[in-house]
CSV table of C-alpha atoms in Angstrom, one decimal:
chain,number,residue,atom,x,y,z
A,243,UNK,CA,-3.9,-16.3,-16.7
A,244,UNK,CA,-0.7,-16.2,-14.5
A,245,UNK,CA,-1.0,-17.8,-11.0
A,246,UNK,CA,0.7,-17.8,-7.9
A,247,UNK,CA,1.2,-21.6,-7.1
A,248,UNK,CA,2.3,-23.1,-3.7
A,249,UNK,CA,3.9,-26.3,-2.6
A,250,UNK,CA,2.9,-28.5,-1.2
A,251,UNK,CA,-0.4,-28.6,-0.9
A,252,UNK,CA,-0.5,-30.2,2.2
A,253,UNK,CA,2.4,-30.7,5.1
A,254,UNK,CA,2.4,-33.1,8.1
A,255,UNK,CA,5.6,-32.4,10.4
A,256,UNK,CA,6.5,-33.6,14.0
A,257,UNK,CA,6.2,-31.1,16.3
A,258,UNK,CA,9.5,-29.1,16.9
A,259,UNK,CA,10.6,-29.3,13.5
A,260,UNK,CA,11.8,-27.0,10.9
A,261,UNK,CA,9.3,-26.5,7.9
A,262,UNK,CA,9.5,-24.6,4.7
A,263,UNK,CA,6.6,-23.8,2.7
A,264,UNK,CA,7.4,-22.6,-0.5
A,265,UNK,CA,5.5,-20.3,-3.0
A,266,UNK,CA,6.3,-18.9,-6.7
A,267,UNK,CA,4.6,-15.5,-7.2
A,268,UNK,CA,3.1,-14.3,-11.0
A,269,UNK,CA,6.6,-13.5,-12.4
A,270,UNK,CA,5.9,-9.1,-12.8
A,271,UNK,CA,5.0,-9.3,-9.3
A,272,UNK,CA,7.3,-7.3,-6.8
A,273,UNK,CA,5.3,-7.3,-3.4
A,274,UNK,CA,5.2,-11.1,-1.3
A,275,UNK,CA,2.8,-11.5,1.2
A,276,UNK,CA,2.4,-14.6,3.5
A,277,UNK,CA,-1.4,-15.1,5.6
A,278,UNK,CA,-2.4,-18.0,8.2
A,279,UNK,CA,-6.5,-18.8,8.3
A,280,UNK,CA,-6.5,-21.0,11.6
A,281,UNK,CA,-9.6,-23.5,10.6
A,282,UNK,CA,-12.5,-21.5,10.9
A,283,UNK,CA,-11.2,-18.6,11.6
A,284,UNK,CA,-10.0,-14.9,9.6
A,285,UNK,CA,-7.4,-14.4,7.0
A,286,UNK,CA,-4.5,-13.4,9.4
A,287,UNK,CA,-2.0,-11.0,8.0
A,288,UNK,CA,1.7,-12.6,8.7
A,289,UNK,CA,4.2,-10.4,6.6
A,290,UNK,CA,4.6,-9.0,3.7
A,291,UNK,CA,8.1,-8.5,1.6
A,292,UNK,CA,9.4,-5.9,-1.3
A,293,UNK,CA,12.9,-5.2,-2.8
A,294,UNK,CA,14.6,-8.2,-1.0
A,295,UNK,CA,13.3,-7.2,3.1
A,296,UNK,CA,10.4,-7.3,4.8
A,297,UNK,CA,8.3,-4.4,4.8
A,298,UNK,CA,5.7,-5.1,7.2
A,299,UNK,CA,4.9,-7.6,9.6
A,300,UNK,CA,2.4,-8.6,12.0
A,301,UNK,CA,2.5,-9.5,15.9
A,302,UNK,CA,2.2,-13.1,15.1
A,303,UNK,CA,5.7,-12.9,13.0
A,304,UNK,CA,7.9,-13.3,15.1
A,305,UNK,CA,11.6,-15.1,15.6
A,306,UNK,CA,10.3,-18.4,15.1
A,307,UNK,CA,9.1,-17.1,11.4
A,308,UNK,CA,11.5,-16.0,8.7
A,309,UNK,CA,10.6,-15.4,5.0
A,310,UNK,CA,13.5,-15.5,2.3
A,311,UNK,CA,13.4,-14.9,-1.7
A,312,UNK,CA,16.1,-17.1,-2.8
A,313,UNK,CA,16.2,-16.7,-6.4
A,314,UNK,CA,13.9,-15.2,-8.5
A,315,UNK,CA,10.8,-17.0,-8.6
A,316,UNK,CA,10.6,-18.6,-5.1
A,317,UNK,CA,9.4,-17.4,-2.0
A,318,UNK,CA,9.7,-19.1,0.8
A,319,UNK,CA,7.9,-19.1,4.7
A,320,UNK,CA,10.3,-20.7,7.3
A,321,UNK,CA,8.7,-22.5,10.4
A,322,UNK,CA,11.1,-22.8,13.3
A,323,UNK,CA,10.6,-25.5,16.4
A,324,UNK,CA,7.2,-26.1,15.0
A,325,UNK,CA,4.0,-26.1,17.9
A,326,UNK,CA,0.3,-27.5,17.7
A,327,UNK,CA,-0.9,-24.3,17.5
A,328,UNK,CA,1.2,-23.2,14.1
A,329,UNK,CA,-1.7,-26.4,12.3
A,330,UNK,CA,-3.2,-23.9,9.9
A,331,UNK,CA,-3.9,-22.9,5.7
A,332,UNK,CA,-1.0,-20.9,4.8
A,333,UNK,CA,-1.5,-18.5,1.9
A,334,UNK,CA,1.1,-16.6,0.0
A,335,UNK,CA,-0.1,-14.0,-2.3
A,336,UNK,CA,1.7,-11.5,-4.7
A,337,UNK,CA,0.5,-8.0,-5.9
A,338,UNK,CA,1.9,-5.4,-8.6
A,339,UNK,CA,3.6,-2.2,-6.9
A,340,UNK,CA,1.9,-0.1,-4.5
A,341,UNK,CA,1.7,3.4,-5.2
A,342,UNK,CA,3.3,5.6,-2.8
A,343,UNK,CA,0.8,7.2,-0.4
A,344,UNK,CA,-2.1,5.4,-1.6
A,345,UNK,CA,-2.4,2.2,1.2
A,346,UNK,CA,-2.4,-1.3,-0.3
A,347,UNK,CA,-4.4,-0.4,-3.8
A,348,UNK,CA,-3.3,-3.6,-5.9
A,349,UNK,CA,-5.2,-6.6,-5.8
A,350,UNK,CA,-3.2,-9.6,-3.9
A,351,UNK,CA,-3.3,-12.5,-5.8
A,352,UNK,CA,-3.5,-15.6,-4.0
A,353,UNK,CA,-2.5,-19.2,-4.1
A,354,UNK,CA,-4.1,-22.1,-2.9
A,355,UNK,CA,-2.4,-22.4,0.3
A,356,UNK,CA,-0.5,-25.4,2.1
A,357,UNK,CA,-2.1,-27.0,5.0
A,358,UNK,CA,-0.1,-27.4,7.7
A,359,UNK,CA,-0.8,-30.4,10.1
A,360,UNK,CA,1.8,-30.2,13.4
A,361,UNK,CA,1.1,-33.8,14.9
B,151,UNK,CA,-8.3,-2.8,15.7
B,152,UNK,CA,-8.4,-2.4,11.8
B,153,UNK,CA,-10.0,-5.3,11.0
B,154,UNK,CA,-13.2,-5.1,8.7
B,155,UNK,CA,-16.3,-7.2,10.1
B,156,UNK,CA,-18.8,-8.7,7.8
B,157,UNK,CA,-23.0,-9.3,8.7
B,158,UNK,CA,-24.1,-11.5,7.9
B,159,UNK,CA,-22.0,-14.7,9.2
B,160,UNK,CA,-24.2,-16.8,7.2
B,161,UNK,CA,-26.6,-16.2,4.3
B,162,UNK,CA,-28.9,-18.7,2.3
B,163,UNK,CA,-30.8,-17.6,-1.0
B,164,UNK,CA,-32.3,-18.7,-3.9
B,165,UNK,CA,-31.1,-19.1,-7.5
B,166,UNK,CA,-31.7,-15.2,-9.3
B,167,UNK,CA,-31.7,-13.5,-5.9
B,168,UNK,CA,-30.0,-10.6,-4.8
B,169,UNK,CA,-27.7,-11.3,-2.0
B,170,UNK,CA,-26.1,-8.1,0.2
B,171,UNK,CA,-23.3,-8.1,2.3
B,172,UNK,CA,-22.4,-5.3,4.6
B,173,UNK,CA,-18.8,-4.6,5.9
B,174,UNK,CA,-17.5,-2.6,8.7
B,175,UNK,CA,-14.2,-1.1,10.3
B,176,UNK,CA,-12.8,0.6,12.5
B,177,UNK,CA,-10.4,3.4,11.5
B,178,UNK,CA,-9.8,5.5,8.3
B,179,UNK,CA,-9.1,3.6,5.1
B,180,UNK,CA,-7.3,4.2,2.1
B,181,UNK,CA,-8.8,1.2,0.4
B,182,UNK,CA,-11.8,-1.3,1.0
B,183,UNK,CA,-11.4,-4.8,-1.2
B,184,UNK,CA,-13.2,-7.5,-1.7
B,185,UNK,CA,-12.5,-10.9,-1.8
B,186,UNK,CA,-14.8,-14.4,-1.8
B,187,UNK,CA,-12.8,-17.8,-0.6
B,188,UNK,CA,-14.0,-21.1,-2.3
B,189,UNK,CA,-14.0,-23.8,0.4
B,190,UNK,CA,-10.1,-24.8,0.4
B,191,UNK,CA,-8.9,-22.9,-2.0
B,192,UNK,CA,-7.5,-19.3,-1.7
B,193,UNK,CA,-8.8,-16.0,-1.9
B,194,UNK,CA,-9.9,-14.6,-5.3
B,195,UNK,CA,-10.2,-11.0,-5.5
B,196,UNK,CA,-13.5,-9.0,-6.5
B,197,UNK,CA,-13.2,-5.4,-6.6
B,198,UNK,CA,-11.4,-2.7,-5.2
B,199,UNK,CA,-13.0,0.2,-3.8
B,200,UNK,CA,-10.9,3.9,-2.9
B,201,UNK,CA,-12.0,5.9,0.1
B,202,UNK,CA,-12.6,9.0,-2.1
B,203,UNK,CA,-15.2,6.7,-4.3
B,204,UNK,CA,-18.2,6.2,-3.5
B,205,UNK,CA,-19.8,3.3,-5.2
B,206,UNK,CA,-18.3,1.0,-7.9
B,207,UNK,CA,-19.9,-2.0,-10.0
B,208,UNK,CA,-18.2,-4.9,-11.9
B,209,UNK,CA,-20.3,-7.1,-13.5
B,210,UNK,CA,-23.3,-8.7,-11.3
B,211,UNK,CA,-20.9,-6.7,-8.7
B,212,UNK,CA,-21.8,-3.1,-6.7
B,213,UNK,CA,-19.7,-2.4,-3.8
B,214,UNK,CA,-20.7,0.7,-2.2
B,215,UNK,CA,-18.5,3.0,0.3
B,216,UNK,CA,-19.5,5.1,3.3
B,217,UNK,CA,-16.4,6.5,5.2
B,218,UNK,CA,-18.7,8.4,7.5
B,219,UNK,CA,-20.4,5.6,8.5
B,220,UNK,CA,-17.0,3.2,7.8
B,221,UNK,CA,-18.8,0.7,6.2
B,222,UNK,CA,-19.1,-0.9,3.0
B,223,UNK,CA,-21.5,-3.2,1.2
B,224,UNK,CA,-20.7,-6.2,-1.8
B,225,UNK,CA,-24.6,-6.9,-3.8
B,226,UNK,CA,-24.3,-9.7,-5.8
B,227,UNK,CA,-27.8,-9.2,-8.2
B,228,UNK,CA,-29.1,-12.3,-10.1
B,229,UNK,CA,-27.2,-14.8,-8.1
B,230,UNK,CA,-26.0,-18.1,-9.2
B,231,UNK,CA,-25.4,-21.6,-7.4
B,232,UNK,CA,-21.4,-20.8,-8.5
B,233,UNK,CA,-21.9,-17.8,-6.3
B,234,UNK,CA,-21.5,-20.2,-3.2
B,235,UNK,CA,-18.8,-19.2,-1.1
B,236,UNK,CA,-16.9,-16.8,1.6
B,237,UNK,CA,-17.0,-13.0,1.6
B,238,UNK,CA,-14.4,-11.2,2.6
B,239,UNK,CA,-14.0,-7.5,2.9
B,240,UNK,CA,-10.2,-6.2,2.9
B,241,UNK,CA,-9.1,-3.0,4.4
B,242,UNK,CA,-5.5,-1.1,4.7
B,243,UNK,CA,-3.5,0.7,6.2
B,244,UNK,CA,-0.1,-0.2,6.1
B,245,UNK,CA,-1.3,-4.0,6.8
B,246,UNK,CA,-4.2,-5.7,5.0
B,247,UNK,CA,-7.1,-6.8,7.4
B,248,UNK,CA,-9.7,-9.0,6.5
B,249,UNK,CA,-12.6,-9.1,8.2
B,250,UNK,CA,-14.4,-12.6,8.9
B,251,UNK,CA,-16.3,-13.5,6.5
B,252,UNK,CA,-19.9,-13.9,5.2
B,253,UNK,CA,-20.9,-17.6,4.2
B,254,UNK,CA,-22.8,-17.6,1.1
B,255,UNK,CA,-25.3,-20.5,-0.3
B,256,UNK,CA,-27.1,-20.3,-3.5
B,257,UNK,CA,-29.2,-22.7,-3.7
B,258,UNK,CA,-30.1,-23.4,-7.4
């Protein structure tokens, strides 16, 4: 059964550095979605992305995140000037297209997330 | 706030029980999903559940909806140890929401 896979599974980075977390969503997929799940906590919504832009994002998205799909298969969650407080599971999940008018009815598939450890 | 809430936090039961998880939200829905979370691993979806449905099974699965009362329920019947895990209702609007979870142990 097709997967969505992420890499790596776990990142340590230096606080105020740059860090890329990198996913490759089931191949038919066309809607991207990146979460954060603080330990302990909810499933936060962070963004999600269709035909090359974002389409939604949420209130914790913002300038210091940046999503990108650089080719075909990858999809990628940029951390800028990285703080304690960004230490969390980061999940990217994929979904087949949304019909119009209907609210998110597709299943999101989800990978196994990277653990991100700012130090 | 959208967010779906789960109660329990934490449930414990026996190997065969039923186990019932109840969901709830705040605004109108278009969709209610269902998710569990293994511990470290990511979210694995269950069933989906449309606001003009009112109950839907799948498997040892029966998720029922109430948009009057804006709240949901997951029974899991005949419950196994591999049924150990996190609950999560999903709703939607534009953004997906989940809720926080109900903690489930089977104990076998």
């Amino acid at each position: 059964e097709p997967e969505v896979t992420q890499t790596p599974s776990h990142q340590v980075t230096q606080m105020g550095q740059e860090v890329i977390l990198r996913c490759v969503p089931i191949s038919n997929h066309l809607y991207f979605y990146w979460y954060r799940q603080i330990l302990g906590q909810k499933v936060e919504f962070l963004v999600s992305f269709y035909n090359n832009e974002i389409s939604e994002k949420s209130e914790i998205f913002d300038d210091q995140f940046s999503v990108e799909r650089p080719d075909g298969s990858n999809f990628t969650l940029k951390i800028r000037s990285t703080k304690l407080e960004d230490s969390a599971m980061y999940f990217c999940a994929s979904s087949e297209p949304i019909l119009p008018g209907q609210g998110n009815n597709q299943p999101q598939h989800f990978g196994d997330g990277t653990r991100l450890s700012i130090l | 706030s959208q967010q779906g809430e789960e109660d329990p936090q934490a449930l414990s039961i026996q190997e065969g029980e039923n186990a019932t998880m109840n969901c709830s939200y705040k605004t109108s829905i278009n969709n209610l999903q269902w998710y569990r979370q293994n511990s470290g691993r990511g979210l694995v979806h269950l069933i989906l559940i449309r606001s003009n449905e009112r109950e839907k099974h799948s498997g040892r699965l029966r998720v029922t909806l109430d948009t009057s009362k804006k709240s949901s329920s997951l029974l899991i019947t005949a419950s196994r140890a591999a049924d150990t895990a996190s609950y999560f209702c999903a709703t939607d609007r534009n953004q997906f929401y989940f809720g926080t979870g109900t903690s489930l142990t089977v104990i076998p």
